Amino acid sequence: MPLATLRGVCQVEFQNNVWTALLFLLALLLGGWRFAVFALIGALVTTVTAWVLGVARDRLTIGLEGFNGTLIGVAVALFFEMGWVALMLVIAASVLGAVVTAALTVLLAPYDVPALTAPFCVVTSLMMIGGPAFARIWDARLPPAPATAEPTAALSYTDVWQGLLNGIGQVFFQDKWYAGLVFLIGLLVASRVAAIAAVAGSAIGIVVAVILGAPATDIGAGLYGYNSVLTAIALAGVFVALTPYGVLYAVLGAVASVFVTAGVAALFRPVGGPALTWPFVLVTWTFLAAVPMFSKIRRPS
Amino acid sequence: MPLATLRGVCQVEFQNNVWTALLFLLALLLGGWRFAVFALIGALVTTVTAWVLGVARDRLTIGLEGFNGTLIGVAVALFFEMGWVALMLVIAASVLGAVVTAALTVLLAPYDVPALTAPFCVVTSLMMIGGPAFARIWDARLPPAPATAEPTAALSYTDVWQGLLNGIGQVFFQDKWYAGLVFLIGLLVASRVAAIAAVAGSAIGIVVAVILGAPATDIGAGLYGYNSVLTAIALAGVFVALTPYGVLYAVLGAVASVFVTAGVAALFRPVGGPALTWPFVLVTWTFLAAVPMFSKIRRPS
Amino acid sequence: MPLATLRGVCQVEFQNNVWTALLFLLALLLGGWRFAVFALIGALVTTVTAWVLGVARDRLTIGLEGFNGTLIGVAVALFFEMGWVALMLVIAASVLGAVVTAALTVLLAPYDVPALTAPFCVVTSLMMIGGPAFARIWDARLPPAPATAEPTAALSYTDVWQGLLNGIGQVFFQDKWYAGLVFLIGLLVASRVAAIAAVAGSAIGIVVAVILGAPATDIGAGLYGYNSVLTAIALAGVFVALTPYGVLYAVLGAVASVFVTAGVAALFRPVGGPALTWPFVLVTWTFLAAVPMFSKIRRPS
């Protein structure tokens, strides 16, 4: 169970390697102890819930039942102040996350499409959109981080290289470039292809956002990168075979993620929810569901 | 056909018992004659539409084609003043409801998940969200009920016991405690398990809402209870086998319904639609779709 | 490839006839050269993308991979000023549209339901909702057309006959009655049934909107007609057998499209997206998915 929980931390980026998990935890610690602790609580609660309800052992041991709990934990640590309410929230949300994981796994099985981080997105969106109805939850919210700079169209060199690493860190809501660097090293330990895909995905996010004229502060914070990072890793070798056409497909997916990031953010704005990794989920589901129509693209054998 | 229509009234809560249907109608009469009359019109129109288009006879006779029409009728009677517009609306909405019922039944069949009250939710949400575009519909709207009390955080004993019964009555949009009591008696006539699940679901809704700090007036009106009532009945014995794990699963579902109620209400607020029984539908679909992954939970044999 | 692209223009209304395609292009030219040129670019890009990724040849040659690109092209020409940004947008959106087409085709295959114009709706909604995030895209937007008249409830004879033809033209975003007339002639060349269904659908849209009290200017512009036009063509002979019950079913679908048009428009208003042909897609998906439940309705042999 402890190993399954730990593997749940690195399965967020489709890896199954204990060293990677430890490096990811170190990166979370750089952001603050609460991120690391809540990530472990979330992964533990979803894994235990799945175990109690009788999920097949092989899914549990490789961390497939834990990674949505990991992200739920990090999100609670980001949006709420540490205390009983946050602890109650992470437990309730992670239990629910385990059921949503099972439901999506069944619903998507006929198409051979995985649930990805959708259970995390469903539960966290619910928490942020429904939260204001409950005084005890909403009073425990942290004030949103103050904007560190005026929105500006002029992109500095610092925006670019920090944005490149922040795009990797933002997968776990981290906005410090050195945290992103540790995540990247963690990926590298598990898979060179995944590490290259992560950097390429983050770079694609920045380039497309610059061409389209997104605000420089958003680009520097990695907000247009993290969904492209996840889409690139998922489509480059993990769920699609690593052929020349497969790489082209992954690049298309990473580009599409930038557009979808803007669309999802605008959709959620009237109800006050963050975009989370919905763009990655929607783009990767679409690109994976489409595979059977494309003879040049195939699943890994 | 008259019996099928009548059974459509009690199938709202998954029962197939004429006495229960008559008691449910009595409870609606306590709220006003228009609720009972429109419930019957709605059930009749969806059942006749399904019959004309050739739905299998066994679905018709047990009322499975009528219960969404029942709720559509009650909703029209609640939101619109009695007259030609309301009559036209309930007929048009119920005809459409019959087609939506068929479509969802087909779409969900591979997962062995029923349509539940989703057709009612789809059609009624459409009516309330699209309605303002049409002067003739919107002019016939009833003014929203005045708030009977200031929103307050202090929960009285009256809020609790009335909320318990109102949670059962709100399944049919009824907010008088004695109407809720008659619904409960109707359930008891058909199934002791369903009656216990209804009371437990309503109680869970109140307890969770109190812990989370929801407004006392909403709790007293049963607004945090009715989705938990339906989820509890559906998961306790109707669509999930009544084992110890099954009961735990139903409790989880009832708790989740409270969170989802707040989320759905917030999502619909910008477009002016009520939450209806969407939370029950979404939670129960999720929990039923997840069953094949959980070896400890099984469908009733 | 040129023929496949051309066929992509007329497949918007389910036709596979080169003369029809040429007449549709003529109708677009009446609205402005940019509509015709961008329609061809869109159809070409989606068709080429599908061909590069290896879609089956028989889908390509009859234009099934092109018609969503056609509509994407027309939408870009409508909402953005001609220039490099518009060209970049139509290419990016059409490439993405080809992947969405493949994904929806796979997802809907178990239910024998086609993707219809949903890929166009997905990609164009994304463009309009996410667009404001990107200065370079949003600066290239055309100012919305000024209202030609005050909204008024009094419907003139001109509103009615122009609305009838505009309902047909609005399928391609055209609001000139003579453009609608050329589209109608194009349909007539390919199929008398489709032409009759188009006129009947447009008429149903007007009648229902008038009865419900929609603004006369919207009715005259064909805004309540074009979804009914598409639904009527799709359900009358194309995807449902042309029997007496089938015709009744198509009429029901055309009526439902009017309600859903109002609902979708209201849903999209908070995020600033147009309704596009979402109402047609949602209604036709529902009515086609429902067919297996209805013994009186059947698919064409």
PDB file of C-alpha atoms in Angstrom, chain C residues 41-294:
ATOM      1  CA  ILE C  41      -9.797  26.156 -48.122  1.00  0.00           C
ATOM      2  CA  GLY C  42     -11.521  24.588 -45.106  1.00  0.00           C
ATOM      3  CA  ALA C  43     -12.812  21.619 -47.096  1.00  0.00           C
ATOM      4  CA  LEU C  44      -9.378  21.127 -48.679  1.00  0.00           C
ATOM      5  CA  VAL C  45      -7.450  21.288 -45.382  1.00  0.00           C
ATOM      6  CA  THR C  46      -9.677  18.811 -43.513  1.00  0.00           C
ATOM      7  CA  THR C  47      -9.675  16.445 -46.491  1.00  0.00           C
ATOM      8  CA  VAL C  48      -5.884  16.611 -46.858  1.00  0.00           C
ATOM      9  CA  THR C  49      -5.374  16.152 -43.108  1.00  0.00           C
ATOM     10  CA  ALA C  50      -7.611  13.078 -43.130  1.00  0.00           C
ATOM     11  CA  TRP C  51      -5.748  11.739 -46.179  1.00  0.00           C
ATOM     12  CA  VAL C  52      -2.303  12.291 -44.613  1.00  0.00           C
ATOM     13  CA  LEU C  53      -3.346  10.516 -41.403  1.00  0.00           C
ATOM     14  CA  GLY C  54      -4.704   7.609 -43.412  1.00  0.00           C
ATOM     15  CA  VAL C  55      -8.502   7.791 -43.329  1.00  0.00           C
ATOM     16  CA  ALA C  56     -10.237   5.183 -45.541  1.00  0.00           C
ATOM     17  CA  ARG C  57     -10.412   6.304 -49.183  1.00  0.00           C
ATOM     18  CA  ASP C  58     -14.186   5.814 -49.576  1.00  0.00           C
ATOM     19  CA  ARG C  59     -14.935   8.372 -46.853  1.00  0.00           C
ATOM     20  CA  LEU C  60     -12.596  10.871 -48.514  1.00  0.00           C
ATOM     21  CA  THR C  61     -13.928  10.659 -52.067  1.00  0.00           C
ATOM     22  CA  ILE C  62     -17.573  11.318 -51.215  1.00  0.00           C
ATOM     23  CA  GLY C  63     -16.684  14.439 -49.256  1.00  0.00           C
ATOM     24  CA  LEU C  64     -17.457  13.107 -45.765  1.00  0.00           C
ATOM     25  CA  GLU C  65     -14.138  14.442 -44.460  1.00  0.00           C
ATOM     26  CA  GLY C  66     -14.618  17.873 -46.013  1.00  0.00           C
ATOM     27  CA  PHE C  67     -17.973  19.308 -45.019  1.00  0.00           C
ATOM     28  CA  ASN C  68     -16.998  20.320 -41.501  1.00  0.00           C
ATOM     29  CA  GLY C  69     -14.018  22.152 -42.974  1.00  0.00           C
ATOM     30  CA  THR C  70     -16.395  23.932 -45.356  1.00  0.00           C
ATOM     31  CA  LEU C  71     -18.413  25.309 -42.462  1.00  0.00           C
ATOM     32  CA  ILE C  72     -15.284  26.158 -40.448  1.00  0.00           C
ATOM     33  CA  GLY C  73     -14.048  28.179 -43.431  1.00  0.00           C
ATOM     34  CA  VAL C  74     -17.332  30.060 -43.787  1.00  0.00           C
ATOM     35  CA  ALA C  75     -17.386  30.787 -40.037  1.00  0.00           C
ATOM     36  CA  VAL C  76     -13.837  32.195 -40.086  1.00  0.00           C
ATOM     37  CA  ALA C  77     -14.760  34.374 -43.089  1.00  0.00           C
ATOM     38  CA  LEU C  78     -17.809  35.609 -41.179  1.00  0.00           C
ATOM     39  CA  PHE C  79     -16.183  36.399 -37.844  1.00  0.00           C
ATOM     40  CA  PHE C  80     -12.669  37.547 -38.846  1.00  0.00           C
ATOM     41  CA  GLU C  81     -11.260  40.080 -41.291  1.00  0.00           C
ATOM     42  CA  MET C  82      -9.434  38.691 -44.305  1.00  0.00           C
ATOM     43  CA  GLY C  83      -5.685  38.429 -43.724  1.00  0.00           C
ATOM     44  CA  TRP C  84      -2.925  36.214 -42.376  1.00  0.00           C
ATOM     45  CA  VAL C  85      -4.625  35.645 -39.036  1.00  0.00           C
ATOM     46  CA  ALA C  86      -7.812  34.416 -40.698  1.00  0.00           C
ATOM     47  CA  LEU C  87      -5.809  32.151 -42.999  1.00  0.00           C
ATOM     48  CA  MET C  88      -3.846  30.724 -40.069  1.00  0.00           C
ATOM     49  CA  LEU C  89      -7.083  30.229 -38.123  1.00  0.00           C
ATOM     50  CA  VAL C  90      -8.922  28.388 -40.876  1.00  0.00           C
ATOM     51  CA  ILE C  91      -5.959  26.052 -41.405  1.00  0.00           C
ATOM     52  CA  ALA C  92      -5.414  25.310 -37.698  1.00  0.00           C
ATOM     53  CA  ALA C  93      -9.130  24.888 -37.043  1.00  0.00           C
ATOM     54  CA  SER C  94      -9.608  22.617 -40.060  1.00  0.00           C
ATOM     55  CA  VAL C  95      -6.700  20.353 -39.083  1.00  0.00           C
ATOM     56  CA  LEU C  96      -8.174  20.030 -35.601  1.00  0.00           C
ATOM     57  CA  GLY C  97     -11.609  19.528 -37.168  1.00  0.00           C
ATOM     58  CA  ALA C  98     -10.342  16.463 -39.043  1.00  0.00           C
ATOM     59  CA  VAL C  99      -9.200  14.854 -35.767  1.00  0.00           C
ATOM     60  CA  VAL C 100     -12.474  15.713 -34.004  1.00  0.00           C
ATOM     61  CA  THR C 101     -14.390  14.197 -36.936  1.00  0.00           C
ATOM     62  CA  ALA C 102     -12.464  10.942 -36.554  1.00  0.00           C
ATOM     63  CA  ALA C 103     -12.932  10.874 -32.772  1.00  0.00           C
ATOM     64  CA  LEU C 104     -16.693  11.468 -32.925  1.00  0.00           C
ATOM     65  CA  THR C 105     -17.080   8.926 -35.722  1.00  0.00           C
ATOM     66  CA  VAL C 106     -15.479   6.280 -33.496  1.00  0.00           C
ATOM     67  CA  LEU C 107     -17.352   7.309 -30.335  1.00  0.00           C
ATOM     68  CA  LEU C 108     -20.757   7.300 -32.047  1.00  0.00           C
ATOM     69  CA  ALA C 109     -20.194   4.170 -34.160  1.00  0.00           C
ATOM     70  CA  PRO C 110     -21.674   1.712 -31.597  1.00  0.00           C
ATOM     71  CA  TYR C 111     -24.969   3.606 -31.870  1.00  0.00           C
ATOM     72  CA  ASP C 112     -24.834   3.970 -35.673  1.00  0.00           C
ATOM     73  CA  VAL C 113     -25.076   7.751 -35.265  1.00  0.00           C
ATOM     74  CA  PRO C 114     -22.985  10.009 -37.555  1.00  0.00           C
ATOM     75  CA  ALA C 115     -20.857  12.946 -36.370  1.00  0.00           C
ATOM     76  CA  LEU C 116     -22.963  15.410 -38.419  1.00  0.00           C
ATOM     77  CA  THR C 117     -21.657  18.989 -38.134  1.00  0.00           C
ATOM     78  CA  ALA C 118     -20.513  18.507 -34.530  1.00  0.00           C
ATOM     79  CA  PRO C 119     -16.773  18.791 -35.394  1.00  0.00           C
ATOM     80  CA  PHE C 120     -17.460  22.206 -36.952  1.00  0.00           C
ATOM     81  CA  CYS C 121     -19.432  23.211 -33.841  1.00  0.00           C
ATOM     82  CA  VAL C 122     -16.725  22.005 -31.447  1.00  0.00           C
ATOM     83  CA  VAL C 123     -13.883  23.761 -33.244  1.00  0.00           C
ATOM     84  CA  THR C 124     -15.759  26.990 -33.983  1.00  0.00           C
ATOM     85  CA  SER C 125     -17.170  27.262 -30.447  1.00  0.00           C
ATOM     86  CA  LEU C 126     -13.629  26.778 -29.150  1.00  0.00           C
ATOM     87  CA  MET C 127     -12.384  29.545 -31.463  1.00  0.00           C
ATOM     88  CA  MET C 128     -15.086  32.014 -30.428  1.00  0.00           C
ATOM     89  CA  ILE C 129     -15.025  31.212 -26.696  1.00  0.00           C
ATOM     90  CA  GLY C 130     -11.248  30.898 -26.302  1.00  0.00           C
ATOM     91  CA  GLY C 131     -10.380  33.600 -28.837  1.00  0.00           C
ATOM     92  CA  PRO C 132     -10.491  36.620 -26.502  1.00  0.00           C
ATOM     93  CA  ALA C 133      -7.472  35.210 -24.618  1.00  0.00           C
ATOM     94  CA  PHE C 134      -5.269  35.832 -27.647  1.00  0.00           C
ATOM     95  CA  ALA C 135      -4.744  39.463 -28.659  1.00  0.00           C
ATOM     96  CA  ARG C 136      -3.616  38.602 -32.187  1.00  0.00           C
ATOM     97  CA  ILE C 137      -6.761  36.570 -32.889  1.00  0.00           C
ATOM     98  CA  TRP C 138      -9.215  38.889 -31.207  1.00  0.00           C
ATOM     99  CA  ASP C 139      -7.864  42.052 -32.848  1.00  0.00           C
ATOM    100  CA  ALA C 140      -8.661  40.503 -36.234  1.00  0.00           C
ATOM    101  CA  ARG C 141     -12.321  40.028 -35.379  1.00  0.00           C
ATOM    102  CA  LEU C 142     -14.860  41.783 -37.579  1.00  0.00           C
ATOM    103  CA  PRO C 143     -17.263  44.103 -35.762  1.00  0.00           C
ATOM    104  CA  PRO C 144     -20.625  42.352 -35.323  1.00  0.00           C
ATOM    105  CA  ALA C 145     -23.164  43.313 -37.985  1.00  0.00           C
ATOM    106  CA  PRO C 146     -25.321  46.242 -36.900  1.00  0.00           C
ATOM    107  CA  ALA C 147     -28.928  45.312 -36.200  1.00  0.00           C
ATOM    108  CA  THR C 148     -30.831  46.264 -39.367  1.00  0.00           C
ATOM    109  CA  ALA C 149     -33.973  47.032 -37.428  1.00  0.00           C
ATOM    110  CA  GLU C 150     -35.324  47.505 -33.943  1.00  0.00           C
ATOM    111  CA  PRO C 151     -36.446  44.231 -32.376  1.00  0.00           C
ATOM    112  CA  THR C 152     -40.187  44.178 -32.808  1.00  0.00           C
ATOM    113  CA  ALA C 153     -43.029  41.762 -32.179  1.00  0.00           C
ATOM    114  CA  ALA C 154     -44.992  42.687 -35.323  1.00  0.00           C
ATOM    115  CA  LEU C 155     -44.204  40.239 -38.079  1.00  0.00           C
ATOM    116  CA  SER C 156     -44.478  41.579 -41.639  1.00  0.00           C
ATOM    117  CA  TYR C 157     -45.196  39.544 -44.772  1.00  0.00           C
ATOM    118  CA  THR C 158     -41.609  40.297 -45.867  1.00  0.00           C
ATOM    119  CA  ASP C 159     -40.255  38.804 -42.633  1.00  0.00           C
ATOM    120  CA  VAL C 160     -42.094  35.589 -43.439  1.00  0.00           C
ATOM    121  CA  TRP C 161     -41.048  34.919 -47.041  1.00  0.00           C
ATOM    122  CA  GLN C 162     -37.508  36.198 -46.546  1.00  0.00           C
ATOM    123  CA  GLY C 163     -37.278  34.217 -43.301  1.00  0.00           C
ATOM    124  CA  LEU C 164     -38.304  31.107 -45.214  1.00  0.00           C
ATOM    125  CA  LEU C 165     -35.353  31.459 -47.619  1.00  0.00           C
ATOM    126  CA  ASN C 166     -32.970  32.859 -45.009  1.00  0.00           C
ATOM    127  CA  GLY C 167     -33.583  29.777 -42.860  1.00  0.00           C
ATOM    128  CA  ILE C 168     -32.061  27.780 -45.704  1.00  0.00           C
ATOM    129  CA  GLY C 169     -29.201  30.246 -46.270  1.00  0.00           C
ATOM    130  CA  GLN C 170     -28.323  30.511 -42.564  1.00  0.00           C
ATOM    131  CA  VAL C 171     -27.094  26.911 -42.639  1.00  0.00           C
ATOM    132  CA  PHE C 172     -24.070  28.574 -44.265  1.00  0.00           C
ATOM    133  CA  PHE C 173     -24.404  31.815 -42.222  1.00  0.00           C
ATOM    134  CA  GLN C 174     -25.941  33.631 -45.252  1.00  0.00           C
ATOM    135  CA  ASP C 175     -28.676  36.179 -44.568  1.00  0.00           C
ATOM    136  CA  LYS C 176     -29.624  37.262 -48.103  1.00  0.00           C
ATOM    137  CA  TRP C 177     -32.861  35.720 -49.371  1.00  0.00           C
ATOM    138  CA  TYR C 178     -31.512  35.220 -52.912  1.00  0.00           C
ATOM    139  CA  ALA C 179     -28.544  33.274 -51.501  1.00  0.00           C
ATOM    140  CA  GLY C 180     -31.059  31.039 -49.718  1.00  0.00           C
ATOM    141  CA  LEU C 181     -32.901  30.602 -53.015  1.00  0.00           C
ATOM    142  CA  VAL C 182     -29.739  29.416 -54.793  1.00  0.00           C
ATOM    143  CA  PHE C 183     -29.042  26.953 -51.952  1.00  0.00           C
ATOM    144  CA  LEU C 184     -32.587  25.646 -52.391  1.00  0.00           C
ATOM    145  CA  ILE C 185     -32.083  25.197 -56.150  1.00  0.00           C
ATOM    146  CA  GLY C 186     -28.831  23.380 -55.385  1.00  0.00           C
ATOM    147  CA  LEU C 187     -30.686  21.001 -53.074  1.00  0.00           C
ATOM    148  CA  LEU C 188     -33.398  20.478 -55.692  1.00  0.00           C
ATOM    149  CA  VAL C 189     -30.787  19.421 -58.258  1.00  0.00           C
ATOM    150  CA  ALA C 190     -29.608  16.652 -55.932  1.00  0.00           C
ATOM    151  CA  SER C 191     -32.838  15.521 -54.269  1.00  0.00           C
ATOM    152  CA  ARG C 192     -36.452  16.635 -54.424  1.00  0.00           C
ATOM    153  CA  VAL C 193     -37.134  15.163 -50.977  1.00  0.00           C
ATOM    154  CA  ALA C 194     -34.276  17.157 -49.441  1.00  0.00           C
ATOM    155  CA  ALA C 195     -35.529  20.385 -51.050  1.00  0.00           C
ATOM    156  CA  ILE C 196     -39.072  19.823 -49.784  1.00  0.00           C
ATOM    157  CA  ALA C 197     -37.739  18.949 -46.312  1.00  0.00           C
ATOM    158  CA  ALA C 198     -35.653  22.146 -46.303  1.00  0.00           C
ATOM    159  CA  VAL C 199     -38.648  24.357 -47.115  1.00  0.00           C
ATOM    160  CA  ALA C 200     -40.863  22.491 -44.643  1.00  0.00           C
ATOM    161  CA  GLY C 201     -38.194  22.705 -41.937  1.00  0.00           C
ATOM    162  CA  SER C 202     -37.771  26.427 -42.458  1.00  0.00           C
ATOM    163  CA  ALA C 203     -41.556  26.917 -42.391  1.00  0.00           C
ATOM    164  CA  ILE C 204     -41.877  24.877 -39.172  1.00  0.00           C
ATOM    165  CA  GLY C 205     -39.157  27.011 -37.604  1.00  0.00           C
ATOM    166  CA  ILE C 206     -41.069  30.188 -38.470  1.00  0.00           C
ATOM    167  CA  VAL C 207     -44.488  28.907 -37.357  1.00  0.00           C
ATOM    168  CA  VAL C 208     -43.263  27.599 -33.992  1.00  0.00           C
ATOM    169  CA  ALA C 209     -41.225  30.749 -33.319  1.00  0.00           C
ATOM    170  CA  VAL C 210     -44.244  32.942 -34.141  1.00  0.00           C
ATOM    171  CA  ILE C 211     -46.562  30.911 -31.894  1.00  0.00           C
ATOM    172  CA  LEU C 212     -44.048  31.114 -29.044  1.00  0.00           C
ATOM    173  CA  GLY C 213     -43.558  34.852 -29.503  1.00  0.00           C
ATOM    174  CA  ALA C 214     -39.942  35.120 -30.676  1.00  0.00           C
ATOM    175  CA  PRO C 215     -38.742  38.577 -31.887  1.00  0.00           C
ATOM    176  CA  ALA C 216     -39.808  39.257 -35.500  1.00  0.00           C
ATOM    177  CA  THR C 217     -36.326  40.367 -36.608  1.00  0.00           C
ATOM    178  CA  ASP C 218     -34.804  37.057 -35.503  1.00  0.00           C
ATOM    179  CA  ILE C 219     -37.516  35.192 -37.385  1.00  0.00           C
ATOM    180  CA  GLY C 220     -37.003  37.271 -40.525  1.00  0.00           C
ATOM    181  CA  ALA C 221     -33.246  36.660 -40.405  1.00  0.00           C
ATOM    182  CA  GLY C 222     -33.892  32.920 -40.450  1.00  0.00           C
ATOM    183  CA  LEU C 223     -32.324  32.391 -37.025  1.00  0.00           C
ATOM    184  CA  TYR C 224     -35.125  30.065 -35.881  1.00  0.00           C
ATOM    185  CA  GLY C 225     -35.158  28.189 -39.166  1.00  0.00           C
ATOM    186  CA  TYR C 226     -31.738  26.850 -40.111  1.00  0.00           C
ATOM    187  CA  ASN C 227     -31.496  24.179 -37.433  1.00  0.00           C
ATOM    188  CA  SER C 228     -34.991  22.946 -38.297  1.00  0.00           C
ATOM    189  CA  VAL C 229     -33.953  22.864 -41.973  1.00  0.00           C
ATOM    190  CA  LEU C 230     -30.987  20.590 -41.255  1.00  0.00           C
ATOM    191  CA  THR C 231     -32.927  18.388 -38.819  1.00  0.00           C
ATOM    192  CA  ALA C 232     -35.770  17.976 -41.314  1.00  0.00           C
ATOM    193  CA  ILE C 233     -33.416  16.999 -44.165  1.00  0.00           C
ATOM    194  CA  ALA C 234     -31.495  14.591 -41.917  1.00  0.00           C
ATOM    195  CA  LEU C 235     -34.584  12.846 -40.519  1.00  0.00           C
ATOM    196  CA  ALA C 236     -36.638  12.820 -43.747  1.00  0.00           C
ATOM    197  CA  GLY C 237     -35.093  10.062 -45.806  1.00  0.00           C
ATOM    198  CA  VAL C 238     -31.369  10.545 -45.171  1.00  0.00           C
ATOM    199  CA  PHE C 239     -30.923   8.781 -41.805  1.00  0.00           C
ATOM    200  CA  VAL C 240     -34.543   7.676 -41.180  1.00  0.00           C
ATOM    201  CA  ALA C 241     -36.697   5.767 -43.693  1.00  0.00           C
ATOM    202  CA  LEU C 242     -39.273   7.947 -45.438  1.00  0.00           C
ATOM    203  CA  THR C 243     -42.475   6.363 -44.078  1.00  0.00           C
ATOM    204  CA  PRO C 244     -45.551   8.207 -42.707  1.00  0.00           C
ATOM    205  CA  TYR C 245     -44.232   7.680 -39.163  1.00  0.00           C
ATOM    206  CA  GLY C 246     -40.797   8.788 -40.352  1.00  0.00           C
ATOM    207  CA  VAL C 247     -42.241  12.051 -41.659  1.00  0.00           C
ATOM    208  CA  LEU C 248     -44.056  12.621 -38.346  1.00  0.00           C
ATOM    209  CA  TYR C 249     -40.732  11.968 -36.584  1.00  0.00           C
ATOM    210  CA  ALA C 250     -38.970  14.529 -38.805  1.00  0.00           C
ATOM    211  CA  VAL C 251     -41.671  17.117 -38.044  1.00  0.00           C
ATOM    212  CA  LEU C 252     -41.234  16.479 -34.299  1.00  0.00           C
ATOM    213  CA  GLY C 253     -37.486  16.915 -34.733  1.00  0.00           C
ATOM    214  CA  ALA C 254     -37.910  20.196 -36.597  1.00  0.00           C
ATOM    215  CA  VAL C 255     -40.222  21.508 -33.853  1.00  0.00           C
ATOM    216  CA  ALA C 256     -37.807  20.398 -31.126  1.00  0.00           C
ATOM    217  CA  SER C 257     -34.972  22.205 -32.929  1.00  0.00           C
ATOM    218  CA  VAL C 258     -36.716  25.545 -32.354  1.00  0.00           C
ATOM    219  CA  PHE C 259     -36.833  25.030 -28.578  1.00  0.00           C
ATOM    220  CA  VAL C 260     -33.255  23.767 -28.492  1.00  0.00           C
ATOM    221  CA  THR C 261     -32.097  26.766 -30.556  1.00  0.00           C
ATOM    222  CA  ALA C 262     -33.347  29.090 -27.829  1.00  0.00           C
ATOM    223  CA  GLY C 263     -31.812  26.904 -25.112  1.00  0.00           C
ATOM    224  CA  VAL C 264     -28.382  26.648 -26.725  1.00  0.00           C
ATOM    225  CA  ALA C 265     -28.287  30.381 -27.484  1.00  0.00           C
ATOM    226  CA  ALA C 266     -29.004  31.135 -23.808  1.00  0.00           C
ATOM    227  CA  LEU C 267     -26.387  28.625 -22.623  1.00  0.00           C
ATOM    228  CA  PHE C 268     -23.682  30.163 -24.813  1.00  0.00           C
ATOM    229  CA  ARG C 269     -24.563  33.788 -24.000  1.00  0.00           C
ATOM    230  CA  PRO C 270     -22.475  34.085 -20.758  1.00  0.00           C
ATOM    231  CA  VAL C 271     -19.336  32.954 -22.630  1.00  0.00           C
ATOM    232  CA  GLY C 272     -20.035  34.838 -25.847  1.00  0.00           C
ATOM    233  CA  GLY C 273     -20.300  31.986 -28.347  1.00  0.00           C
ATOM    234  CA  PRO C 274     -22.856  31.726 -31.176  1.00  0.00           C
ATOM    235  CA  ALA C 275     -25.321  28.783 -31.260  1.00  0.00           C
ATOM    236  CA  LEU C 276     -24.002  27.544 -34.640  1.00  0.00           C
ATOM    237  CA  THR C 277     -25.641  24.242 -35.648  1.00  0.00           C
ATOM    238  CA  TRP C 278     -25.424  22.742 -32.138  1.00  0.00           C
ATOM    239  CA  PRO C 279     -29.255  22.566 -31.895  1.00  0.00           C
ATOM    240  CA  PHE C 280     -29.443  20.504 -35.106  1.00  0.00           C
ATOM    241  CA  VAL C 281     -26.636  18.232 -33.881  1.00  0.00           C
ATOM    242  CA  LEU C 282     -28.149  17.650 -30.433  1.00  0.00           C
ATOM    243  CA  VAL C 283     -31.697  17.072 -31.700  1.00  0.00           C
ATOM    244  CA  THR C 284     -30.658  14.791 -34.562  1.00  0.00           C
ATOM    245  CA  TRP C 285     -28.313  12.754 -32.354  1.00  0.00           C
ATOM    246  CA  THR C 286     -31.143  12.300 -29.840  1.00  0.00           C
ATOM    247  CA  PHE C 287     -33.724  11.343 -32.460  1.00  0.00           C
ATOM    248  CA  LEU C 288     -31.339   8.928 -34.219  1.00  0.00           C
ATOM    249  CA  ALA C 289     -30.143   7.302 -30.995  1.00  0.00           C
ATOM    250  CA  ALA C 290     -33.790   6.732 -30.016  1.00  0.00           C
ATOM    251  CA  VAL C 291     -34.702   4.827 -33.200  1.00  0.00           C
ATOM    252  CA  PRO C 292     -33.981   1.280 -31.898  1.00  0.00           C
ATOM    253  CA  MET C 293     -36.597   1.754 -29.151  1.00  0.00           C
ATOM    254  CA  PHE C 294     -39.343   2.704 -31.625  1.00  0.00           C
TER     255      PHE C 294
END
